[in-house]
Coordinates of C-alpha atoms and ligand atoms in Angstrom, one line a residue:
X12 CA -17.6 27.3 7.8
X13 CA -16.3 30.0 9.8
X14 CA -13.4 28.4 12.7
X15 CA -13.7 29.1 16.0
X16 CA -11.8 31.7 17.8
X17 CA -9.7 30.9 20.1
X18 CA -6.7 32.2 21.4
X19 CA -4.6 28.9 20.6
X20 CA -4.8 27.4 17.4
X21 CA -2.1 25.1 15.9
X22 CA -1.9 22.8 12.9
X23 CA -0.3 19.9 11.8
X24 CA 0.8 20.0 8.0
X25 CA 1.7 17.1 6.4
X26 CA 2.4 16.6 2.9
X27 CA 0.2 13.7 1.4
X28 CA 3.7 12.4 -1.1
X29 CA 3.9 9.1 1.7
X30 CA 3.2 7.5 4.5
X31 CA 3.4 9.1 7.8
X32 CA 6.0 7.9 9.9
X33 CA 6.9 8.2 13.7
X34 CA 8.1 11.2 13.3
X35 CA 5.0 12.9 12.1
X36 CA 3.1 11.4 14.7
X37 CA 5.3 12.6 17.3
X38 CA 4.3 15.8 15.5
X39 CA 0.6 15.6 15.6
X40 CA 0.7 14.8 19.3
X41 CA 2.7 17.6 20.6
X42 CA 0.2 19.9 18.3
X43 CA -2.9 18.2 20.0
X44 CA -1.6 18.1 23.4
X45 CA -0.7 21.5 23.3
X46 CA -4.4 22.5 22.1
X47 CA -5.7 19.9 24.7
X48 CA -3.4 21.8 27.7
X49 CA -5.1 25.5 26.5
X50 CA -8.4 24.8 25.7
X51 CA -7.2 25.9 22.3
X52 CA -7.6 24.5 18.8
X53 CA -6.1 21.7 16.7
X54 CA -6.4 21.5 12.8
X55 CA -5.1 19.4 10.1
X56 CA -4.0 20.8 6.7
X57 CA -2.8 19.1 3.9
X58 CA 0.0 20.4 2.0
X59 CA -0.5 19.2 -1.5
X60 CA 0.6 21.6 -4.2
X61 CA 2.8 18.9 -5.6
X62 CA 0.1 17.4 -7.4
X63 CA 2.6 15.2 -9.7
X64 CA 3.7 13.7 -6.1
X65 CA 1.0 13.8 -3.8
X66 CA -1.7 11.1 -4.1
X67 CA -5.5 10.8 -2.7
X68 CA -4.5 7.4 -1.2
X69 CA -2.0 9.1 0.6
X70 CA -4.0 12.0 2.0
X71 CA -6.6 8.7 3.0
X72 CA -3.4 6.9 4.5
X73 CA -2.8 10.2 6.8
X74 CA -6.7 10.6 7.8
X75 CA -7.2 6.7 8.6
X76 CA -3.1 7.0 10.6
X77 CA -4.3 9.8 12.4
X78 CA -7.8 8.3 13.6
X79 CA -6.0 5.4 14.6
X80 CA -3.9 7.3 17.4
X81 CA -7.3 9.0 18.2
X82 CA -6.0 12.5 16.9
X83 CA -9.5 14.4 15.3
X84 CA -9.0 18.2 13.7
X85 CA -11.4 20.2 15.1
X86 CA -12.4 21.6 12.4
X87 CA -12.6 20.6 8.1
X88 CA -9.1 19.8 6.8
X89 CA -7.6 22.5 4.5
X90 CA -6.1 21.1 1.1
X91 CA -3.6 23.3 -0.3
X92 CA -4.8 22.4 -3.7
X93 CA -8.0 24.1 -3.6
X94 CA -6.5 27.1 -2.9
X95 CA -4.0 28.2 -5.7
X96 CA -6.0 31.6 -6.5
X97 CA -5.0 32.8 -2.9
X98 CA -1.3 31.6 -3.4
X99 CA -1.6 33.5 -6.8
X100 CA -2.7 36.5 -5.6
X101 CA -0.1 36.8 -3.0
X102 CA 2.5 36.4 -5.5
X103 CA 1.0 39.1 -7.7
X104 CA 1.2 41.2 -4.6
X105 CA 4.9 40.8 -4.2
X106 CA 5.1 41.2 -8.3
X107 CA 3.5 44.8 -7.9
X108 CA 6.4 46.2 -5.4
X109 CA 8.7 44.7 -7.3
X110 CA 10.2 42.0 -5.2
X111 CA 9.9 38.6 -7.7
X112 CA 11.2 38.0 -11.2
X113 CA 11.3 34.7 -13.5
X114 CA 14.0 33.3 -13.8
X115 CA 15.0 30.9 -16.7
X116 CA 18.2 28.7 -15.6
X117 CA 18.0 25.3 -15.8
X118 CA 19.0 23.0 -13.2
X119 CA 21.9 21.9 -15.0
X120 CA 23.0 25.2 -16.0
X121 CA 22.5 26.0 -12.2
X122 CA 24.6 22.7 -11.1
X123 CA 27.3 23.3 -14.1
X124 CA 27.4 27.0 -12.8
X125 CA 28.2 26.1 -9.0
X126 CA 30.7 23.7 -10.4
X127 CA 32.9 26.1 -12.4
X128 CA 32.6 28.7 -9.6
X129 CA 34.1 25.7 -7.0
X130 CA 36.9 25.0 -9.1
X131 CA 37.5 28.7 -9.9
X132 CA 38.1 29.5 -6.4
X133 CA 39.1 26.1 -4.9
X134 CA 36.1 26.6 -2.1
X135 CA 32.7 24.9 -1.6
X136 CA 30.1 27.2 -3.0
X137 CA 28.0 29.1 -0.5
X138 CA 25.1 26.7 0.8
X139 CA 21.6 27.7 2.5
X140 CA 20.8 25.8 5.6
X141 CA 19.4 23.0 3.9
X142 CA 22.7 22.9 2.2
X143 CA 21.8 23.3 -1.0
X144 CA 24.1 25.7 -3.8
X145 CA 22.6 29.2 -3.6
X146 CA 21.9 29.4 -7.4
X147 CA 24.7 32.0 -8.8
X148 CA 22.6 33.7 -11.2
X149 CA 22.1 37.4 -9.6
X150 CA 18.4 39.0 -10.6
X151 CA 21.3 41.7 -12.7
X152 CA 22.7 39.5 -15.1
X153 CA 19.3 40.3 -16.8
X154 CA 16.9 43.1 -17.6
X155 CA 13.3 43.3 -16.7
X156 CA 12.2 43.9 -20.6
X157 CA 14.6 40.7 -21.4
X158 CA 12.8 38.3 -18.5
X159 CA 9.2 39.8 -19.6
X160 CA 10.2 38.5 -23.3
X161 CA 11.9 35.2 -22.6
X162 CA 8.4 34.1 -20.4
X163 CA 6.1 36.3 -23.1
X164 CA 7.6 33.7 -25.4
X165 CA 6.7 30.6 -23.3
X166 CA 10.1 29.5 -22.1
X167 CA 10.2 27.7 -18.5
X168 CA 11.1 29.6 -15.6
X169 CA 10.7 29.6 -12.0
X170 CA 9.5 32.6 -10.0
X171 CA 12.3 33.5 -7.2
X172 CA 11.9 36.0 -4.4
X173 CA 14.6 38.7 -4.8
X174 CA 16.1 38.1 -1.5
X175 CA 18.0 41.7 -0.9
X176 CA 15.1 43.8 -2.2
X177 CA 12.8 42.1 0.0
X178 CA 15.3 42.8 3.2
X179 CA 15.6 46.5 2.1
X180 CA 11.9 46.9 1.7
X181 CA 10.9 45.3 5.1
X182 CA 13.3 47.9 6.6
X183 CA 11.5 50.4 4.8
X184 CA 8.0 49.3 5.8
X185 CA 9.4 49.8 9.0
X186 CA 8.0 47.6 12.0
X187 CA 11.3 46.8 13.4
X188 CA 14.1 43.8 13.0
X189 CA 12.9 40.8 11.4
X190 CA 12.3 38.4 14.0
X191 CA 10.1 35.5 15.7
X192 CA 8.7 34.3 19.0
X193 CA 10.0 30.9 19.6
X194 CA 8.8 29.1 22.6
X195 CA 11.1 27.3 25.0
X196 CA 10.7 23.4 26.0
X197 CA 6.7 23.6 25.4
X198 CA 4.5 24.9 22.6
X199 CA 3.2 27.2 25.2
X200 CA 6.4 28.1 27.4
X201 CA 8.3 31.0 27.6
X202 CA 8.9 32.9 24.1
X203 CA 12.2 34.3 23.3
X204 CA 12.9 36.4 20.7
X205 CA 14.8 35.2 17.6
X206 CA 16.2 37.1 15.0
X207 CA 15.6 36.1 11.7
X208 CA 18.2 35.8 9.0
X209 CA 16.2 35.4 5.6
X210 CA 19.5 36.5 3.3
X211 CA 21.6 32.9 4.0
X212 CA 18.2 31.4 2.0
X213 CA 19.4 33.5 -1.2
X214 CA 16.5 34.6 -3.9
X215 CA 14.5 31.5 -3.1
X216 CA 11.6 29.8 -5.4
X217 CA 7.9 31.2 -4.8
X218 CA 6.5 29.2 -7.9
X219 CA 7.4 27.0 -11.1
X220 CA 5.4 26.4 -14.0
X221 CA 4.0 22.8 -12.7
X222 CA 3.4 24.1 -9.2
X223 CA 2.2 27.7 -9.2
X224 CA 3.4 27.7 -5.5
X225 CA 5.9 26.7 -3.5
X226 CA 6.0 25.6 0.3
X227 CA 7.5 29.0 1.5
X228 CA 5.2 30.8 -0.3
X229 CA 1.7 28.6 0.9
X230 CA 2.6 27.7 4.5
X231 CA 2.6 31.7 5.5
X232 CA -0.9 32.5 3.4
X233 CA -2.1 29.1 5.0
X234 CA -1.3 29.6 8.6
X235 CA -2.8 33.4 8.5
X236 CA -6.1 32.3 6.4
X237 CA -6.4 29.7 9.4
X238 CA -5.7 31.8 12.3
X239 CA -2.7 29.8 13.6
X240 CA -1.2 31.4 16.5
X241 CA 1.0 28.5 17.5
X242 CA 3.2 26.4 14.9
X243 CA 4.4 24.0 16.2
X244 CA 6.7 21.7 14.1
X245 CA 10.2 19.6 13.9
X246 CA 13.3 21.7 14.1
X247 CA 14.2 21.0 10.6
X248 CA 12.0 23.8 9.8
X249 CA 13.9 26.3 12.3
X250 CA 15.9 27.9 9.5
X251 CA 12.6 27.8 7.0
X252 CA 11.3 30.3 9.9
X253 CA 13.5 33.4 8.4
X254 CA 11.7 33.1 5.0
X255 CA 8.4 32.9 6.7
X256 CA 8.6 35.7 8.8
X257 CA 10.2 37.5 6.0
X258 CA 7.1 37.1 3.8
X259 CA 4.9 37.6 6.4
X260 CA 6.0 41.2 6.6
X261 CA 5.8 41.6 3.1
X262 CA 2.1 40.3 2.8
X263 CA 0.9 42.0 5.7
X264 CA 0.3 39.0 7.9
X265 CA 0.8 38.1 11.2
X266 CA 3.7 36.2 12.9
X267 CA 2.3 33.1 14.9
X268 CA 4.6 32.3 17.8
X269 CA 6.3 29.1 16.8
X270 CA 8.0 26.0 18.5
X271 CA 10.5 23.1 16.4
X272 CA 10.5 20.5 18.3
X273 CA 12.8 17.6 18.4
X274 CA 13.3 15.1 15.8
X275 CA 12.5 11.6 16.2
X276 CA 15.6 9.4 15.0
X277 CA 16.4 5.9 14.0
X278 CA 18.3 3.5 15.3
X279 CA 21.4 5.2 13.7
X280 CA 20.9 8.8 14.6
X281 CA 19.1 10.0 11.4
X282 CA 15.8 12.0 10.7
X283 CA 13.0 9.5 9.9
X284 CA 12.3 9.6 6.0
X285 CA 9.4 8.8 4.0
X286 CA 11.0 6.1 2.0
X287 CA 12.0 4.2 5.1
X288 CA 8.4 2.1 4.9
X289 CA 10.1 0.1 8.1
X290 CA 8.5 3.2 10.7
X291 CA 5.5 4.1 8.6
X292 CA 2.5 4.1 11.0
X293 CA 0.7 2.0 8.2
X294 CA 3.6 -0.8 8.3
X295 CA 3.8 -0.5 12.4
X296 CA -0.2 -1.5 12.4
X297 CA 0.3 -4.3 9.8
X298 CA 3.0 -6.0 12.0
X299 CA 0.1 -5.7 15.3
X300 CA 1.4 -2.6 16.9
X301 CA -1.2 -1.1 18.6
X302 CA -1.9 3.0 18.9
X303 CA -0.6 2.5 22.7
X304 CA 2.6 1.0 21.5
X305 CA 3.1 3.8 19.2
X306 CA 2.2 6.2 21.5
X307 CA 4.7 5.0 24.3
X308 CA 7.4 4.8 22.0
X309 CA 7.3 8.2 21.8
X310 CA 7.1 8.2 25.1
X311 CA 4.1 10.8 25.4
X312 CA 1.4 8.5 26.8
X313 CA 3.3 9.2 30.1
X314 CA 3.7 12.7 29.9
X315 CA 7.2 12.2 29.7
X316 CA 8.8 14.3 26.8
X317 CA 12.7 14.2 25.8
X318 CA 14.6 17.9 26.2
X319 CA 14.0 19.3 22.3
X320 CA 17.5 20.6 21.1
X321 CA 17.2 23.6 19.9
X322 CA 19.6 24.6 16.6
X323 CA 21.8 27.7 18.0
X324 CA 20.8 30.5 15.2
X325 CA 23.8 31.4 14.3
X326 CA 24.8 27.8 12.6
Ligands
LIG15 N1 4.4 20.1 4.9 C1 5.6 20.2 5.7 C2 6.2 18.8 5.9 O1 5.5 17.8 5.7 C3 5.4 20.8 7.1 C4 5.1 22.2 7.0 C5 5.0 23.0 8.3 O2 4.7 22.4 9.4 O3 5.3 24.2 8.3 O4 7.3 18.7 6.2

């Protein structure tokens, strides 16, 4: 079925490996309020390439929790997992300009490798803004020929992204700095223009053997297959924007605008987790809570919307 045009859509995107929680349904309702304010469109997609993770009673739990606060996509739900030929073929696009490679490290010989090079040179390791290692294997510590063998010959690897090429050849596709449209206090508020920083993410993973995708890698061939002009999200997916935008350029694709809201917090100041069953919508309707209660204690009901702190780019 064809989706209807409009000159707003959004999505919400949640991963079917849990229960929603607060936090996603403070997501959901600044996607659908948004829509609601410009006449635009909402739609629901369900980010389940992890098939050893995500489970059909979850994707269910997220349909049934979403119906419950009244919250309806406009159009069918997307499910990632029927669409690994697309994901595929964009990968074997960035293979032909040269721009992935397997790679065969281990974890531990990733872990054992940022280890030795800490207490080599008595610093932390650099970190990607998830604050992960960056892994400290360069794509030159081995040839093409050799990486074509090792995976010829069946052994595990992952696919990464090489980072630097990719930089260098979005310069030379031209098109002008690598940046975004984030808008300001409201999905549809004033854009500013933010320059993206893709090279603090390192040569990133595109695919692994068990998940022939990766989230960086699905969310941009997603949002352009669905004609999202607006994503709108929590701002622990600010930094994740750099990679998007990145590959966006590479695959041809459009840049949405996009807007990371704020976070929704516990009681001690951290991001709401899926493993926290205590704020799952599902456990808040068990113990009698009503969609109104939820819905004012996010305080949106009223209209009234905390100030979303934005990350300052540079950190
Ligand atoms: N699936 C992601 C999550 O559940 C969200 C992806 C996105 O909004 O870009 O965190």
């Amino acid at each position: 079925m064809a989706l209807p045009a409009s000159p707003f859509t959004c999505r919400f995107a949640p991963s079917p490996n849990g229960r929603l929680h607060l936090g996603h349904a403070f997501s959901a309702l600044v996607n659908v309020e948004a829509a609601r304010r410009m006449g635009g469109t909402f739609l629901l997609r369900l980010e389940d390439i992890d098939t050893t993770r995500c489970r059909p009673e979850y994707a269910r739990g997220i349909l049934d929790d979403l119906a419950w606060l009244g919250i309806f996509p406009d159009a069918p739900v997307r499910r990632q997992s029927a669409h690994f030929a697309a994901y595929a073929a964009a990968i074997a696009r960035l293979e032909a300009m040269g721009l992935v490679y397997p790679a065969f490290e281990s974890r531990s010989q990733i872990a054992g490798a940022v280890i030795g090079l800490e207490s080599a040179t008595g610093r932390p390791a650099p970190r990607d803004p998830d604050g992960a290692p960056l892994v400290p294997f360069p794509r030159s510590a081995m040839t093409n020929a050799a990486r074509a063998a090792l995976r010829d010959q069946g052994a595990p690897f992952v696919v990464r992204l090489d980072m630097a090429a990719s930089i260098a050849a979005v310069r030379d596709l031209g098109g002008g700095p690598l940046s975004w449209k984030e808008a300001q206090d409201v999905p549809e508020g004033p854009l500013k223009t933010v320059e993206a920083d893709a090279a603090r993410w390192g040569d990133v993973v595109l695919a692994r053997k068990d998940v022939p995708t990766s989230y960086h890698l699905s969310v941009v061939v997603d949002d352009a297959a669905q004609g999202i002009t607006h994503v709108i999200r929590g701002m622990d997916l600010y930094h994740a924007t750099s990679v998007h935008v990145l590959l966006q350029r590479l695959l041809g694709l459009p840049t949405p605008a996009y807007h990371h809201h704020r976070l929704i917090l516990d009681d001690s100041g951290y991001k709401l987790s899926k493993s926290n069953s205590a704020t799952s919508l599902h456990a808040l309707r068990a113990a009698g809570a009503t969609s109104q209660d939820v819905l004012r204690r996010l305080q949106l009901a009223s209209g009234a919307r905390g100030e979303p702190a934005y990350p300052t780019p540079s950190t």
